[in-house]
Amino acid sequence: MTHWPLLSLTTFLPLAGVAAILLLRGDEKDVARNARWIALWTSLVVFAVSLAVWANFDPTRSDFQLVEQADWLPDFNIGYHMGVDGISLFFVLLSTFLTPICVVASWTAIERRVKEYMIAFLVLETMMVGIFCALDFILFYVFFEGVLVPMFLIIGVWGGSRRVYAAFKFFLFTLLGSVLSLLAILAIYFVTGTADIPEALAFNFPPHLQTWLWLAFFASFAVKVPMWPVHTWLPDAHVEAPTAGSVILAGVLLKLGGYGFIRFSLPMFPEASAYFTPFVYTLSVVAIIYTSLVALAQDDMKKLIAYSSVAHMGFVTIGIFTVTPEGLQGAMIQMLSHGVVSAALFLCVGVVYDRLHTREIARYGGLAENMPKYATAFMVFMLASVGLPGTSGFVGEFLSMIGAFQVNTWVAFFATTGMILSAAYMLWLYRRIIFEKITHADVRAMIDLTPREVLVFAPMIAVVLWMGVYPASFLKPIQPSIANLIERVQVSQRAAATALAQR
Amino acid sequence: MTAAPDFLPVLPEMFLGASGMVLLIVGAYAGARAIRAVTWLAVLALAATAAILLYPAWTAGVTRQVSLFGMFVTDGLGVFTQTLVIIGSLLSLLIAMRFNEREGIARFEFPVLVLIATAGMMMMIAANDLIALYLGLELQSLALYVLAAFARDDVRSTEAGLKYFVLGAVASGMLLFGASMVYGFAGTTSFDGLAKLFAGGGAAGVGLITGIVFISVGLAFKVSAVPFHMWTPDVYEGAPTPVTAFFSIAPKIAALTLFLRVMLQPFGGLFGDWQQIIWAISVASMAWGAFAAIAQRNIKRLMAYSSIGHVGYALIGLAAGTAAGVRGVLVYIAIYLFMNVGTFAGILCMRRNGKMVEGIDDLAGLSRTHPALALALAIFMFSLAGIPPLAGFFGKLYVFMAAIDAGLPVLAVIGVLTSVVGAYYYLRIVKLMYFDEAQGAFDRPFGGEVAAVLLVCAVAILFFIAWPGPLLNGADAVAATLFPG
């Protein structure tokens, strides 16, 4: 099986779906229906292929696997180079897992321009998978920035009332960050003489250069994460995006920042990372506490979850920069968990939004009475978001906190405060929506989850519980790569320390 | 004893000039009946010129060859950019044909003038002497002045032509003045002679530097770089749209090539002296092109500022002054050619009730009324903004690469920051087409040639990423020949 170019298939198969949808002709209703089915089948096949990637992945190895190489610009040492290791494998799966869910979730919610919508999502899937598989800097950057185009259109065309503002803010904020990382990539290209990522990862950059390159990458990844104070695009983008757009935004696009830190910043610039760790801790702690407080004050459901995302990603950045096995594994699991949980929470918002067309928390209340299935699903995701043991959220937060305690107790202390706040705003949100008395007649008339919606939530609940009860199946492939990374960072940090001592 | 010069290297230019004259006679005798035939013949003549140009390069390769007593040079740089110029002229002619007929300004002089201007541009590119340079430049400019005023009953077009003429004449005067100073202080007008003079990197006197500054000013005017860009928005807005399309492509490529050649070959040894000039006008062009475009409501003015910005990016490569820089410029202008022709082909479709509309708001809701046109324009806009995976990204990538390599990180940082500002106004056009409600359809049909040009350009921009090798390697090989050793 391994001789199949599995990664390229996963990456570019969605484009075949795009071609098929483009060929659709006929009256609008038929085209819309066919576009939905083609998108669904394409994304399901892609998911199946990505499962084959997992099956063929050897969890005991720490290097890049399923590697594919082809000439692209041989004269410039820029090549088509794909591969996954333990760090990127699950992000690929996360992307392919969420795309069919998005397609199903938009089945009836999207009525206008269904064809273009499905095309945008399939193109988005190609870009997302490509980001995590690319092992060449130029290729990586093409996917990394290419993501902006379909997302811009998704927010702008199918979004809410302030969609234009949100789409522009999203695009320009992230573009501003990523162009600086492009310059860093070019600098790396000239220092190492190649755009190949594995080669650059093994390269020892001189310390003065590390600082600048680290900052340039930081500009890009911090916007993506997003870290305080460059998080302001996120609430706007989330609120205005259609439900499925928010799902992808929260589920995958927010992970690009964390992935970038783990993949590039730590191994390539270990000394700069050590130097900037207090800075990252500070921003993360501020993000956790500040955005949690902001979340408490929201009366828009999507905005609340958006702010909670910023807080949760704060744990991720803390975990990453502890450079301990627990912290990094925790950050990985936290990102995967958040990818599923926050995506599901946005879907939960989407369910009631489709029925009542408002996201105002005060308009709801008492849904437990007439929507018991919905209340159950919402509860699972809410508790996972809070970090209840037995759910995926617990594993991630717990491991990153262990990592933080080893390194800096004050950071751990403040971060734990954030965990309490997160429980406060999530439980309060749940109470205001699900419990209390039904005061509005139209809320009473809302019907429970349809079979299609159950189909959307069931696999997500399964994954959340699986990750919470038996995280080993996810941690096992991650561990060797993380161990390898930590060794790499420690060796070069030690080398730098001895160099300093000798001087 | 002077032997008859070898005319073979200048055969393409001679053929093109002769075709122009023949078509002029044909047009004069056949009159209005033959406008379309003359246009198609002009297209054929351009294609034939390209064939004459490329056939020896294809069979025997390009080696540097100086001919006509040192006046002309045939080299990789020339062949590469002359081909681009011919493609630009050819595509402009194609998209102009129907438009001129509909606007009632179809005259056989149009293709003839385009041919003569193209011949002038090819001479500019091949110039190896300050006098030859000036001759080519003027041949080109005079034809372009007439083209700008081609809609002769239209006040705006006449104004554009006059403005272009007056300002262009001043710029030509500056260039000529600079050239005469260089001659006065160096004693030669030959590029090879000048290059030999400065080869040691010896200090140049104040007189020579002044001369070079004046030449740079003249050239900066021709490529419409800030602060010599003032004519661009007015001329672009006033001239008939196909002429604007032509202006924004072929003369720009020719002038940029001339800039490269003059700065790097005769004055290459004085790199340290002129680098700061290029650095400054590059930054000014990128910044002004990005910020001034935000306020524009007319699509042609917007494209004028866009082209100013793009010249700024291309000049980054010249400021680097390395082989990588030249490669960056060449890749940039090749990609820019297709983006711009495509965009203008799209703009030519903007007709409502038999009249041309030019406001960017007229594009509102285009994705509903003309989905294919909107998609093509969106591709061009994202590409102009430099968003991967479209070709425009690679253009920017290679100039930034050159800047980083040459140790100009500040220039690169300014470049990427202004490109984010620039992205705003390109995105606004996408926003109008995709997010806003429809305004009512444009007149149909657009014409087969326009549709074909749109398709070719969109496909070229979209799929460049899959097969970038030929262009990049070609540009690389050309750039390497300019920096032997």
mmCIF file with all atom_site columns, N, CA, C and O in Angstrom, chain A residues 167-208:
data_model
loop_
_atom_site.group_PDB
_atom_site.id
_atom_site.type_symbol
_atom_site.label_atom_id
_atom_site.label_alt_id
_atom_site.label_comp_id
_atom_site.label_asym_id
_atom_site.label_entity_id
_atom_site.label_seq_id
_atom_site.pdbx_PDB_ins_code
_atom_site.Cartn_x
_atom_site.Cartn_y
_atom_site.Cartn_z
_atom_site.occupancy
_atom_site.B_iso_or_equiv
_atom_site.pdbx_formal_charge
_atom_site.auth_seq_id
_atom_site.auth_comp_id
_atom_site.auth_asym_id
_atom_site.auth_atom_id
_atom_site.pdbx_PDB_model_num
ATOM 1   N N  . ALA A 1 167 ? -14.380 39.880 6.910  1.00 0.00 ? 167 ALA A N  1
ATOM 2   C CA . ALA A 1 167 ? -13.562 39.196 5.907  1.00 0.00 ? 167 ALA A CA 1
ATOM 3   C C  . ALA A 1 167 ? -12.275 39.975 5.645  1.00 0.00 ? 167 ALA A C  1
ATOM 4   O O  . ALA A 1 167 ? -11.187 39.398 5.576  1.00 0.00 ? 167 ALA A O  1
ATOM 5   N N  . PHE A 1 168 ? -12.413 41.287 5.531  1.00 0.00 ? 168 PHE A N  1
ATOM 6   C CA . PHE A 1 168 ? -11.224 42.101 5.275  1.00 0.00 ? 168 PHE A CA 1
ATOM 7   C C  . PHE A 1 168 ? -10.266 42.044 6.462  1.00 0.00 ? 168 PHE A C  1
ATOM 8   O O  . PHE A 1 168 ? -9.056  41.932 6.294  1.00 0.00 ? 168 PHE A O  1
ATOM 9   N N  . LYS A 1 169 ? -10.823 42.123 7.657  1.00 0.00 ? 169 LYS A N  1
ATOM 10  C CA . LYS A 1 169 ? -9.977  42.119 8.842  1.00 0.00 ? 169 LYS A CA 1
ATOM 11  C C  . LYS A 1 169 ? -9.231  40.792 8.924  1.00 0.00 ? 169 LYS A C  1
ATOM 12  O O  . LYS A 1 169 ? -8.019  40.759 9.160  1.00 0.00 ? 169 LYS A O  1
ATOM 13  N N  . PHE A 1 170 ? -9.948  39.720 8.704  1.00 0.00 ? 170 PHE A N  1
ATOM 14  C CA . PHE A 1 170 ? -9.320  38.402 8.734  1.00 0.00 ? 170 PHE A CA 1
ATOM 15  C C  . PHE A 1 170 ? -8.193  38.330 7.718  1.00 0.00 ? 170 PHE A C  1
ATOM 16  O O  . PHE A 1 170 ? -7.068  37.947 8.028  1.00 0.00 ? 170 PHE A O  1
ATOM 17  N N  . PHE A 1 171 ? -8.490  38.736 6.504  1.00 0.00 ? 171 PHE A N  1
ATOM 18  C CA . PHE A 1 171 ? -7.509  38.583 5.418  1.00 0.00 ? 171 PHE A CA 1
ATOM 19  C C  . PHE A 1 171 ? -6.276  39.443 5.671  1.00 0.00 ? 171 PHE A C  1
ATOM 20  O O  . PHE A 1 171 ? -5.142  38.966 5.615  1.00 0.00 ? 171 PHE A O  1
ATOM 21  N N  . LEU A 1 172 ? -6.497  40.712 5.981  1.00 0.00 ? 172 LEU A N  1
ATOM 22  C CA . LEU A 1 172 ? -5.352  41.616 6.085  1.00 0.00 ? 172 LEU A CA 1
ATOM 23  C C  . LEU A 1 172 ? -4.517  41.335 7.329  1.00 0.00 ? 172 LEU A C  1
ATOM 24  O O  . LEU A 1 172 ? -3.291  41.388 7.278  1.00 0.00 ? 172 LEU A O  1
ATOM 25  N N  . PHE A 1 173 ? -5.168  40.999 8.440  1.00 0.00 ? 173 PHE A N  1
ATOM 26  C CA . PHE A 1 173 ? -4.411  40.659 9.651  1.00 0.00 ? 173 PHE A CA 1
ATOM 27  C C  . PHE A 1 173 ? -3.487  39.481 9.381  1.00 0.00 ? 173 PHE A C  1
ATOM 28  O O  . PHE A 1 173 ? -2.289  39.526 9.663  1.00 0.00 ? 173 PHE A O  1
ATOM 29  N N  . THR A 1 174 ? -4.063  38.421 8.861  1.00 0.00 ? 174 THR A N  1
ATOM 30  C CA . THR A 1 174 ? -3.251  37.212 8.698  1.00 0.00 ? 174 THR A CA 1
ATOM 31  C C  . THR A 1 174 ? -2.230  37.404 7.588  1.00 0.00 ? 174 THR A C  1
ATOM 32  O O  . THR A 1 174 ? -1.117  36.891 7.682  1.00 0.00 ? 174 THR A O  1
ATOM 33  N N  . LEU A 1 175 ? -2.603  38.166 6.564  1.00 0.00 ? 175 LEU A N  1
ATOM 34  C CA . LEU A 1 175 ? -1.631  38.404 5.483  1.00 0.00 ? 175 LEU A CA 1
ATOM 35  C C  . LEU A 1 175 ? -0.439  39.190 6.017  1.00 0.00 ? 175 LEU A C  1
ATOM 36  O O  . LEU A 1 175 ? 0.722   38.869 5.720  1.00 0.00 ? 175 LEU A O  1
ATOM 37  N N  . LEU A 1 176 ? -0.714  40.177 6.845  1.00 0.00 ? 176 LEU A N  1
ATOM 38  C CA . LEU A 1 176 ? 0.369   40.997 7.398  1.00 0.00 ? 176 LEU A CA 1
ATOM 39  C C  . LEU A 1 176 ? 1.344   40.116 8.172  1.00 0.00 ? 176 LEU A C  1
ATOM 40  O O  . LEU A 1 176 ? 2.564   40.274 8.060  1.00 0.00 ? 176 LEU A O  1
ATOM 41  N N  . GLY A 1 177 ? 0.789   39.187 8.938  1.00 0.00 ? 177 GLY A N  1
ATOM 42  C CA . GLY A 1 177 ? 1.689   38.295 9.664  1.00 0.00 ? 177 GLY A CA 1
ATOM 43  C C  . GLY A 1 177 ? 2.466   37.402 8.736  1.00 0.00 ? 177 GLY A C  1
ATOM 44  O O  . GLY A 1 177 ? 3.681   37.249 8.873  1.00 0.00 ? 177 GLY A O  1
ATOM 45  N N  . SER A 1 178 ? 1.779   36.819 7.756  1.00 0.00 ? 178 SER A N  1
ATOM 46  C CA . SER A 1 178 ? 2.469   35.785 6.988  1.00 0.00 ? 178 SER A CA 1
ATOM 47  C C  . SER A 1 178 ? 3.489   36.355 6.011  1.00 0.00 ? 178 SER A C  1
ATOM 48  O O  . SER A 1 178 ? 4.463   35.677 5.708  1.00 0.00 ? 178 SER A O  1
ATOM 49  N N  . VAL A 1 179 ? 3.315   37.600 5.539  1.00 0.00 ? 179 VAL A N  1
ATOM 50  C CA . VAL A 1 179 ? 4.337   38.112 4.617  1.00 0.00 ? 179 VAL A CA 1
ATOM 51  C C  . VAL A 1 179 ? 5.683   38.255 5.324  1.00 0.00 ? 179 VAL A C  1
ATOM 52  O O  . VAL A 1 179 ? 6.734   38.082 4.717  1.00 0.00 ? 179 VAL A O  1
ATOM 53  N N  . LEU A 1 180 ? 5.632   38.551 6.633  1.00 0.00 ? 180 LEU A N  1
ATOM 54  C CA . LEU A 1 180 ? 6.905   38.664 7.341  1.00 0.00 ? 180 LEU A CA 1
ATOM 55  C C  . LEU A 1 180 ? 7.569   37.290 7.449  1.00 0.00 ? 180 LEU A C  1
ATOM 56  O O  . LEU A 1 180 ? 8.795   37.175 7.347  1.00 0.00 ? 180 LEU A O  1
ATOM 57  N N  . SER A 1 181 ? 6.752   36.266 7.642  1.00 0.00 ? 181 SER A N  1
ATOM 58  C CA . SER A 1 181 ? 7.366   34.939 7.706  1.00 0.00 ? 181 SER A CA 1
ATOM 59  C C  . SER A 1 181 ? 7.898   34.536 6.336  1.00 0.00 ? 181 SER A C  1
ATOM 60  O O  . SER A 1 181 ? 8.839   33.746 6.246  1.00 0.00 ? 181 SER A O  1
ATOM 61  N N  . LEU A 1 182 ? 7.322   35.085 5.284  1.00 0.00 ? 182 LEU A N  1
ATOM 62  C CA . LEU A 1 182 ? 7.867   34.799 3.938  1.00 0.00 ? 182 LEU A CA 1
ATOM 63  C C  . LEU A 1 182 ? 9.307   35.300 3.849  1.00 0.00 ? 182 LEU A C  1
ATOM 64  O O  . LEU A 1 182 ? 10.190  34.610 3.335  1.00 0.00 ? 182 LEU A O  1
ATOM 65  N N  . LEU A 1 183 ? 9.533   36.500 4.377  1.00 0.00 ? 183 LEU A N  1
ATOM 66  C CA . LEU A 1 183 ? 10.900  37.031 4.338  1.00 0.00 ? 183 LEU A CA 1
ATOM 67  C C  . LEU A 1 183 ? 11.832  36.144 5.160  1.00 0.00 ? 183 LEU A C  1
ATOM 68  O O  . LEU A 1 183 ? 12.974  35.889 4.760  1.00 0.00 ? 183 LEU A O  1
ATOM 69  N N  . ALA A 1 184 ? 11.325  35.658 6.305  1.00 0.00 ? 184 ALA A N  1
ATOM 70  C CA . ALA A 1 184 ? 12.151  34.765 7.116  1.00 0.00 ? 184 ALA A CA 1
ATOM 71  C C  . ALA A 1 184 ? 12.464  33.496 6.347  1.00 0.00 ? 184 ALA A C  1
ATOM 72  O O  . ALA A 1 184 ? 13.588  32.983 6.378  1.00 0.00 ? 184 ALA A O  1
ATOM 73  N N  . ILE A 1 185 ? 11.451  32.991 5.639  1.00 0.00 ? 185 ILE A N  1
ATOM 74  C CA . ILE A 1 185 ? 11.663  31.786 4.840  1.00 0.00 ? 185 ILE A CA 1
ATOM 75  C C  . ILE A 1 185 ? 12.742  32.038 3.794  1.00 0.00 ? 185 ILE A C  1
ATOM 76  O O  . ILE A 1 185 ? 13.632  31.202 3.578  1.00 0.00 ? 185 ILE A O  1
ATOM 77  N N  . LEU A 1 186 ? 12.691  33.203 3.162  1.00 0.00 ? 186 LEU A N  1
ATOM 78  C CA . LEU A 1 186 ? 13.703  33.508 2.142  1.00 0.00 ? 186 LEU A CA 1
ATOM 79  C C  . LEU A 1 186 ? 15.086  33.606 2.777  1.00 0.00 ? 186 LEU A C  1
ATOM 80  O O  . LEU A 1 186 ? 16.079  33.156 2.207  1.00 0.00 ? 186 LEU A O  1
ATOM 81  N N  . ALA A 1 187 ? 15.134  34.194 3.981  1.00 0.00 ? 187 ALA A N  1
ATOM 82  C CA . ALA A 1 187 ? 16.433  34.286 4.657  1.00 0.00 ? 187 ALA A CA 1
ATOM 83  C C  . ALA A 1 187 ? 16.960  32.892 4.970  1.00 0.00 ? 187 ALA A C  1
ATOM 84  O O  . ALA A 1 187 ? 18.144  32.594 4.760  1.00 0.00 ? 187 ALA A O  1
ATOM 85  N N  . ILE A 1 188 ? 16.069  32.009 5.433  1.00 0.00 ? 188 ILE A N  1
ATOM 86  C CA . ILE A 1 188 ? 16.481  30.633 5.722  1.00 0.00 ? 188 ILE A CA 1
ATOM 87  C C  . ILE A 1 188 ? 16.984  29.972 4.447  1.00 0.00 ? 188 ILE A C  1
ATOM 88  O O  . ILE A 1 188 ? 17.995  29.265 4.437  1.00 0.00 ? 188 ILE A O  1
ATOM 89  N N  . TYR A 1 189 ? 16.268  30.253 3.373  1.00 0.00 ? 189 TYR A N  1
ATOM 90  C CA . TYR A 1 189 ? 16.641  29.668 2.078  1.00 0.00 ? 189 TYR A CA 1
ATOM 91  C C  . TYR A 1 189 ? 18.066  30.056 1.709  1.00 0.00 ? 189 TYR A C  1
ATOM 92  O O  . TYR A 1 189 ? 18.841  29.238 1.212  1.00 0.00 ? 189 TYR A O  1
ATOM 93  N N  . PHE A 1 190 ? 18.432  31.297 1.984  1.00 0.00 ? 190 PHE A N  1
ATOM 94  C CA . PHE A 1 190 ? 19.775  31.709 1.588  1.00 0.00 ? 190 PHE A CA 1
ATOM 95  C C  . PHE A 1 190 ? 20.835  31.229 2.568  1.00 0.00 ? 190 PHE A C  1
ATOM 96  O O  . PHE A 1 190 ? 21.958  30.948 2.172  1.00 0.00 ? 190 PHE A O  1
ATOM 97  N N  . VAL A 1 191 ? 20.462  31.101 3.835  1.00 0.00 ? 191 VAL A N  1
ATOM 98  C CA . VAL A 1 191 ? 21.455  30.625 4.801  1.00 0.00 ? 191 VAL A CA 1
ATOM 99  C C  . VAL A 1 191 ? 21.727  29.143 4.588  1.00 0.00 ? 191 VAL A C  1
ATOM 100 O O  . VAL A 1 191 ? 22.881  28.700 4.602  1.00 0.00 ? 191 VAL A O  1
ATOM 101 N N  . THR A 1 192 ? 20.662  28.367 4.374  1.00 0.00 ? 192 THR A N  1
ATOM 102 C CA . THR A 1 192 ? 20.850  26.922 4.248  1.00 0.00 ? 192 THR A CA 1
ATOM 103 C C  . THR A 1 192 ? 21.081  26.502 2.803  1.00 0.00 ? 192 THR A C  1
ATOM 104 O O  . THR A 1 192 ? 21.565  25.412 2.557  1.00 0.00 ? 192 THR A O  1
ATOM 105 N N  . GLY A 1 193 ? 20.693  27.329 1.853  1.00 0.00 ? 193 GLY A N  1
ATOM 106 C CA . GLY A 1 193 ? 20.879  26.983 0.452  1.00 0.00 ? 193 GLY A CA 1
ATOM 107 C C  . GLY A 1 193 ? 19.812  26.066 -0.102 1.00 0.00 ? 193 GLY A C  1
ATOM 108 O O  . GLY A 1 193 ? 19.914  25.599 -1.227 1.00 0.00 ? 193 GLY A O  1
ATOM 109 N N  . THR A 1 194 ? 18.780  25.806 0.663  1.00 0.00 ? 194 THR A N  1
ATOM 110 C CA . THR A 1 194 ? 17.709  24.952 0.170  1.00 0.00 ? 194 THR A CA 1
ATOM 111 C C  . THR A 1 194 ? 16.410  25.354 0.840  1.00 0.00 ? 194 THR A C  1
ATOM 112 O O  . THR A 1 194 ? 16.421  25.941 1.925  1.00 0.00 ? 194 THR A O  1
ATOM 113 N N  . ALA A 1 195 ? 15.308  25.028 0.179  1.00 0.00 ? 195 ALA A N  1
ATOM 114 C CA . ALA A 1 195 ? 14.011  25.311 0.782  1.00 0.00 ? 195 ALA A CA 1
ATOM 115 C C  . ALA A 1 195 ? 13.444  24.064 1.458  1.00 0.00 ? 195 ALA A C  1
ATOM 116 O O  . ALA A 1 195 ? 12.292  24.048 1.852  1.00 0.00 ? 195 ALA A O  1
ATOM 117 N N  . ASP A 1 196 ? 14.263  23.046 1.583  1.00 0.00 ? 196 ASP A N  1
ATOM 118 C CA . ASP A 1 196 ? 13.800  21.779 2.141  1.00 0.00 ? 196 ASP A CA 1
ATOM 119 C C  . ASP A 1 196 ? 13.653  21.913 3.659  1.00 0.00 ? 196 ASP A C  1
ATOM 120 O O  . ASP A 1 196 ? 14.585  22.328 4.349  1.00 0.00 ? 196 ASP A O  1
ATOM 121 N N  . ILE A 1 197 ? 12.480  21.532 4.176  1.00 0.00 ? 197 ILE A N  1
ATOM 122 C CA . ILE A 1 197 ? 12.248  21.730 5.606  1.00 0.00 ? 197 ILE A CA 1
ATOM 123 C C  . ILE A 1 197 ? 13.088  20.791 6.468  1.00 0.00 ? 197 ILE A C  1
ATOM 124 O O  . ILE A 1 197 ? 13.742  21.252 7.403  1.00 0.00 ? 197 ILE A O  1
ATOM 125 N N  . PRO A 1 198 ? 13.136  19.460 6.193  1.00 0.00 ? 198 PRO A N  1
ATOM 126 C CA . PRO A 1 198 ? 13.963  18.605 7.052  1.00 0.00 ? 198 PRO A CA 1
ATOM 127 C C  . PRO A 1 198 ? 15.412  19.076 7.126  1.00 0.00 ? 198 PRO A C  1
ATOM 128 O O  . PRO A 1 198 ? 16.028  19.014 8.197  1.00 0.00 ? 198 PRO A O  1
ATOM 129 N N  . GLU A 1 199 ? 15.953  19.549 6.018  1.00 0.00 ? 199 GLU A N  1
ATOM 130 C CA . GLU A 1 199 ? 17.338  20.023 6.063  1.00 0.00 ? 199 GLU A CA 1
ATOM 131 C C  . GLU A 1 199 ? 17.460  21.270 6.927  1.00 0.00 ? 199 GLU A C  1
ATOM 132 O O  . GLU A 1 199 ? 18.414  21.425 7.690  1.00 0.00 ? 199 GLU A O  1
ATOM 133 N N  . ALA A 1 200 ? 16.486  22.172 6.800  1.00 0.00 ? 200 ALA A N  1
ATOM 134 C CA . ALA A 1 200 ? 16.541  23.389 7.610  1.00 0.00 ? 200 ALA A CA 1
ATOM 135 C C  . ALA A 1 200 ? 16.372  23.066 9.088  1.00 0.00 ? 200 ALA A C  1
ATOM 136 O O  . ALA A 1 200 ? 16.964  23.709 9.948  1.00 0.00 ? 200 ALA A O  1
ATOM 137 N N  . LEU A 1 201 ? 15.560  22.029 9.391  1.00 0.00 ? 201 LEU A N  1
ATOM 138 C CA . LEU A 1 201 ? 15.339  21.677 10.794 1.00 0.00 ? 201 LEU A CA 1
ATOM 139 C C  . LEU A 1 201 ? 16.622  21.200 11.446 1.00 0.00 ? 201 LEU A C  1
ATOM 140 O O  . LEU A 1 201 ? 16.823  21.358 12.646 1.00 0.00 ? 201 LEU A O  1
ATOM 141 N N  . ALA A 1 202 ? 17.510  20.604 10.642 1.00 0.00 ? 202 ALA A N  1
ATOM 142 C CA . ALA A 1 202 ? 18.752  20.082 11.203 1.00 0.00 ? 202 ALA A CA 1
ATOM 143 C C  . ALA A 1 202 ? 19.865  21.121 11.175 1.00 0.00 ? 202 ALA A C  1
ATOM 144 O O  . ALA A 1 202 ? 20.973  20.856 11.624 1.00 0.00 ? 202 ALA A O  1
ATOM 145 N N  . PHE A 1 203 ? 19.577  22.281 10.658 1.00 0.00 ? 203 PHE A N  1
ATOM 146 C CA . PHE A 1 203 ? 20.619  23.300 10.477 1.00 0.00 ? 203 PHE A CA 1
ATOM 147 C C  . PHE A 1 203 ? 20.771  24.113 11.763 1.00 0.00 ? 203 PHE A C  1
ATOM 148 O O  . PHE A 1 203 ? 19.797  24.423 12.431 1.00 0.00 ? 203 PHE A O  1
ATOM 149 N N  . ASN A 1 204 ? 22.011  24.458 12.101 1.00 0.00 ? 204 ASN A N  1
ATOM 150 C CA . ASN A 1 204 ? 22.222  25.289 13.288 1.00 0.00 ? 204 ASN A CA 1
ATOM 151 C C  . ASN A 1 204 ? 22.372  26.742 12.864 1.00 0.00 ? 204 ASN A C  1
ATOM 152 O O  . ASN A 1 204 ? 23.385  27.121 12.297 1.00 0.00 ? 204 ASN A O  1
ATOM 153 N N  . PHE A 1 205 ? 21.356  27.538 13.161 1.00 0.00 ? 205 PHE A N  1
ATOM 154 C CA . PHE A 1 205 ? 21.393  28.937 12.762 1.00 0.00 ? 205 PHE A CA 1
ATOM 155 C C  . PHE A 1 205 ? 22.220  29.744 13.753 1.00 0.00 ? 205 PHE A C  1
ATOM 156 O O  . PHE A 1 205 ? 22.163  29.481 14.955 1.00 0.00 ? 205 PHE A O  1
ATOM 157 N N  . PRO A 1 206 ? 22.977  30.723 13.255 1.00 0.00 ? 206 PRO A N  1
ATOM 158 C CA . PRO A 1 206 ? 23.728  31.565 14.185 1.00 0.00 ? 206 PRO A CA 1
ATOM 159 C C  . PRO A 1 206 ? 22.763  32.353 15.083 1.00 0.00 ? 206 PRO A C  1
ATOM 160 O O  . PRO A 1 206 ? 21.679  32.747 14.641 1.00 0.00 ? 206 PRO A O  1
ATOM 161 N N  . PRO A 1 207 ? 23.155  32.577 16.343 1.00 0.00 ? 207 PRO A N  1
ATOM 162 C CA . PRO A 1 207 ? 22.217  33.140 17.329 1.00 0.00 ? 207 PRO A CA 1
ATOM 163 C C  . PRO A 1 207 ? 21.622  34.489 16.927 1.00 0.00 ? 207 PRO A C  1
ATOM 164 O O  . PRO A 1 207 ? 20.424  34.701 17.112 1.00 0.00 ? 207 PRO A O  1
ATOM 165 N N  . HIS A 1 208 ? 22.433  35.398 16.362 1.00 0.00 ? 208 HIS A N  1
ATOM 166 C CA . HIS A 1 208 ? 21.870  36.719 16.080 1.00 0.00 ? 208 HIS A CA 1
ATOM 167 C C  . HIS A 1 208 ? 20.789  36.638 15.015 1.00 0.00 ? 208 HIS A C  1
ATOM 168 O O  . HIS A 1 208 ? 19.816  37.371 15.033 1.00 0.00 ? 208 HIS A O  1
#
